[in-house]
Each structure stands twice: as C-alpha cells, then as structure tokens.
C-alpha cells in the first residue's frame, strides 16, 4: 500500500482506564504534516471550545514534537515527519507516548500513538559483491551460506523472498533461523569443473512483501577452488553482554571466537559484521583477525538501550558461519534534571491575594529508575512556594501580599535534585515582574515653591519648575501638571502663567509690572494617568522684583512747553538761605527710587548749592551788587538704580527786591544757550575787530578815482527789514569820513527785534570824525552784546562783515 492509500486509513483509538483517562491511536508512518490522527476532544469527552482558554498542549518529554492539537476543532494532527525506522529501529511494535496537559483546572491525559509500518525501504545486502570460493570437488547439494538482505521495514514489509538468476550450477534455498532471521544458501545443483569454468557470476534478488513490493540485488562472484569441506564454528550462537553508557573509547565489549577444523589456509578464520545498523556501525568496531568488538563512538543509554549485531566467521576459501551479539546498555546517572516552565502569569498584579497560582513547573530526567527521581525546591527569601500537584508537576503559588513599589521584580531560582549516585542537580531562574496598581498619588518634592521674576520680563520666559514623583509604573506613575482655575487681582491665572504639563516648568504668559502687583500665589495640580487617576496640589508663590524702568519725574518746576517759571531772590539774602526747591518723584521702589539732586550748570557756580537728597536750593554766600541779576541753574535729578536714570530741569532766579526794577522780563532761557557761545564770541569779536581796522587802513591807502557804494554790514547773510535802515547814508570820499553819524542795528533773526546787536551808538550830536566813530565802534559793550545772542547765526554775521 502506498502513502496515498494509507491517507484513507481511519485512525483507530481506544480508551484505557486511568485517573483522567488514556487514549491510543494507530496510524501509518510518513504521513504529511496536518494529517488528522483523531479528534482528541471528542474521544476524551472534552470541550474543544475551551482548549485555548485552558492552554491545552502536548508534553513530549524530550521525544520530539511529532503531533499537535488544533485548538479550534480539537483534532490531533501530525506536526512533523514520523519515520518508524528512525524512532523504533527494528522493533515490531512502535509506540510513542505523550501527555496532554490542560489548565484551569489542571488535567493530564496520556496518549499512545501506534506507528504502523509503511513499505518505504528496499532490501539491502551488506555488500555490493559477494565473493565465494568453491572447490571443484564440491558435491552436488553442497550449501554455501550467503548474507541475507536487510530491510528496515518490519512484518510483511520486510524481506520475504529471494530469487537467484537462472544458471547451470546453483539454486537458492531459504530457511528460517531460530532467532527469527532467514538462512540464505546457495545449493550446488550441478558439479563444478574448474578447467571448464573458473569463475561463475550470479545475481541474487531479495524482495519484500509490500504492495507494491520493493527489491534489492547483489552480485555473487564464485571462484572455483580445490576442496575445503569444513566451515568455521562459533563458540556461542548468541553472545550477550552488558555495557555501561558513557564507556570510554577503545573499551573492549566482547571477543567472538570461531574455529575451523581444516588445516593451513583452509583453517584461517577472519571476522566481519554481516549485519549492523548505522547507529551500531558508529559505535562499535570488529577486529577481523582477533574478533574483538570495541567502542569507537559515544554510548548513550537515553539514545539506544540495546544493540544487536551479526558477526560472520569465514575461512580462507569462503566457508563461513554467523553468530549474534546482543549488547545491552546499562544506565548511568549522567543526565541532570531538566526544569521546564510550562506556564507563568507574568507579570503578576501587586493586588494578587496570597495563595494564587502564578506558574506551573515540570521537571524531567532522561535517566531511568532511581536516577530519574527528582525533588524540586526554591529559595526562602521570596513570597512564593512550590506545591506538588501531580507526576513531576509543581504549582508556583504566592505566600504573601506583593508591593511593586517595594520590590518590582523577583528572581526566583528553582533547584531540582535527582536521587542518583552521585546526585545531579540543575537550576532555573524565573524572572517574575510585579504589575503595577495605581495606589500612590503624586508627591511633590518640596512643601512649597517660590519664584522671583524681574518686572518687564519677556513673555514665555520660565519662572520656576515644580516636580512631583509617583512611585507607580508607566501611566500610573506618569505625572501631568496643570494650574488650578483661579484669579489674581481680577486676572485669570491662565492670562498670567502657563505650565508645561510634562516637565512642570512654569512660564510667564505676559510681562509683569511691579507697580501693578508685587506678588501672587497659584495652585499647581499634579495628576497621574492611572485609572482612576490620583492627584495632589501645592502652592507656588510668585514674587515680582522691581526694575529701574521709570525715569524721575520733576514736579517742580513743572515743564510747560516753552514757558518758564522765575523765582525772585531778594538782594539782602544771606548765606545758607533757602531760595527754591526742586521736587521730583520716581515710580520705582527701593534704591531705584532713591533720588539725588545735582547742579550741573549755573550762571555763577559759587553762589548757589542744592541739597543732595532734599532738592533744596540755598545760597552759599551773601549776594553782592556785582552778581548778575539773572541766574540760571540746570539741575539733574538722578535715581540710584542700575543703570541709573536721570532728568533735568532749569531753575530761573531773579536777584531783585522789586519786580519794577526789572525793565523787561524776557525769555531767560536764551541765557543758557548764549552762555555756551560766550567764549567763542569773544574770540570772534577780537578777530573781526582786528581785521576791520586793518581793512580801513588799507582802504585809505588805496588810490581809487571812482566812488563806490557802501555795502551793508550783514551782506547777504541776513535779511534786514527796510524799516530799520537809515533814511539816508553819506558816500565815503577820499578822506574816509562820514557826513552824518548814523546808528546801525544788526538783527540776528527777523523775529527778534528786541535782541539788538549794535556796532555803534549815536550820541545825537554833530558829525564825528571817522576815526572817532571807529574807536567808538571798537569799544562795544560786550556784556550787552553777548547777553543778546541766542543763535549761532551771529558768527555768520561777523564773518560776513570781513568781506565788507
């Protein structure tokens, strides 16, 4: 039957009595992955819909995973290729045992799989060519043993028939041995004649009983010799020995011995394996001369418990006989227990009550009998214990309440010890994490927070940072910050401050003004992301620091555009008398509002002084007749900030006992600007006068016949109104004298006729000689001159007179 034929074979099952119930299935080997062996849910009376919830699984116990469970239907299916010959070698019955484990509640069912043989192997002879040497004197009917063919299949699929190619001398004879094997012999049917035919070639075919049958052939090469009528004989038909596993290489297992009654070359015996499996060929060797079988590879009881070998003894001329060697492997405690974590609830909630099962442990040992008896335990410093449940299974159970904030994870060491001699042990570390429950509110690192910010800060600048810690994990320990809704001096908190919800950094939304409000308090709420969320709050005090951002404001004398205020100072005022006071304020506070007063400029520096802190203006000495009537003081008011700010004002003082003594109250502010040019004007006046006299002298020396018109004093530099020009003027003759005396007024600006600048004044008498006019012109009243100058245009006027 081929593979497709077996695919339609129904899986047979039966139930055996046990505490939970056993089930057995039978199916052919070499079935494809996914082949349905049977519905284990139906056969065991289980609910297939709950297989996934109960974590149903097949426990292979180290045999390899050849089958699996369909969690949806409950079908037991082939998971991987199953080769009966690889699993069970030459055993007639091939059975695999597994365990079906379910949780909640814990159940265990034994499953037995009977693997049926499939004719997937062909018969194979141990040699490609069989060489026989037969004497020509051999009688008809003589028998010559031939090594039988080996088929890895069993039962009907094993070798069933042998067929010999048709020839003149031999026929084949097959008989059964007592050990279950077949004795294959060539029977001489017609005598040999070496002189006619020295060599005979035959082909022997072995066929199994499968459907369709498989066959294998070997060539038999017969060399015709002289007579050798005795075959070797073994001392035992079966050699049975015991060999411990893990025996070292070159260990002597057994020595086979065979004798031949013949003498000479006919009695020389050699040994060879006539039948040996691949595993045995890698583990043992046979000395062809001595017959010693030794260990050449690893011997493992857990891999193979018994080896069966066929040894052939052959004399020098082809006669042979065979014997069986059975090597039984004894177990040694060479395998430490294996700890398997079958189930683990990880992480486990910190609210889990004591006595809760959180894991299932399975312990296996590949050794046998007492060597596989295992004890399992864990350390005592963890809130867990192992509770035996069933065969080699333990439940990991909590013993105390868990607190993730105290211990977030446990490293549990499971120890397994077997009862072998000497005992072997193994360890397994299980990492068990504790799942968090939101049982801790955020806690601020400080009892309160305060921040100081300088006024006029930039919007968006950070003020301070609050920080809260939550010992919970992930979202339960993730803290978000917010400002509680409230008002500060009528302003919503959101219009003043903002907070970064992730970092807790508080930012200013606007620029603060110390003069508006100096401090305020807000409440910050820290809330975690647990379910339900927990929160806590804290007060943050914001203090605004003053900044020197206001200039001093002078209240008196008050600046009124172009107007001015004048203080009257009696002439009889004595030293240290209060004559006026500068009053100023600063909107800042502290040292930024500490004002100091300084006179930066005055008409007479030694006459008046100002108090540094009060702004009172007092006389330093008695007023004398020589002091100027008009006194101007420039006062600077300066604060104490960093950097400091200042403001200036001008105080006008009139030294007089009676207002009637003052002929005209003119704008005294002109004195300030005129005083700046006093030095320059004196230098200019001297220069102009010198050049003017030189020019007159040179003019008189030049002999001109023609007459010229005199130029106006301020030529082209200034427009002089015609109403102020003289009614007539005299020509200058050769003598250089003027016929009449005239008064020339030079005006600095067209709009300031009251500020007259006079080169020469008339005395209302007769005509003066030119030289006297010039002298009078040189002796100009300097005080009245510079008192009237209010513009740099006067320099231009003087310069224009040079060209005249």
PDB file of C-alpha atoms in Angstrom, residues 759-761 763 768 771-780:
ATOM      1  CA  UNK A 759      28.107 148.185  16.308  1.00  0.00           C
ATOM      2  CA  UNK A 760      27.938 151.910  17.042  1.00  0.00           C
ATOM      3  CA  UNK A 761      25.628 154.099  19.000  1.00  0.00           C
ATOM      4  CA  UNK A 763      25.156 160.455  20.789  1.00  0.00           C
ATOM      5  CA  UNK A 768      32.080 162.840  14.409  1.00  0.00           C
ATOM      6  CA  UNK A 771      38.423 157.772  13.444  1.00  0.00           C
ATOM      7  CA  UNK A 772      36.311 158.549  16.497  1.00  0.00           C
ATOM      8  CA  UNK A 773      33.448 156.605  15.045  1.00  0.00           C
ATOM      9  CA  UNK A 774      35.756 153.711  14.538  1.00  0.00           C
ATOM     10  CA  UNK A 775      37.070 153.885  18.045  1.00  0.00           C
ATOM     11  CA  UNK A 776      33.600 154.028  19.457  1.00  0.00           C
ATOM     12  CA  UNK A 777      32.696 151.118  17.297  1.00  0.00           C
ATOM     13  CA  UNK A 778      35.602 149.111  18.682  1.00  0.00           C
ATOM     14  CA  UNK A 779      34.600 149.806  22.261  1.00  0.00           C
ATOM     15  CA  UNK A 780      31.482 147.737  22.013  1.00  0.00           C
TER      16      UNK A 780
END
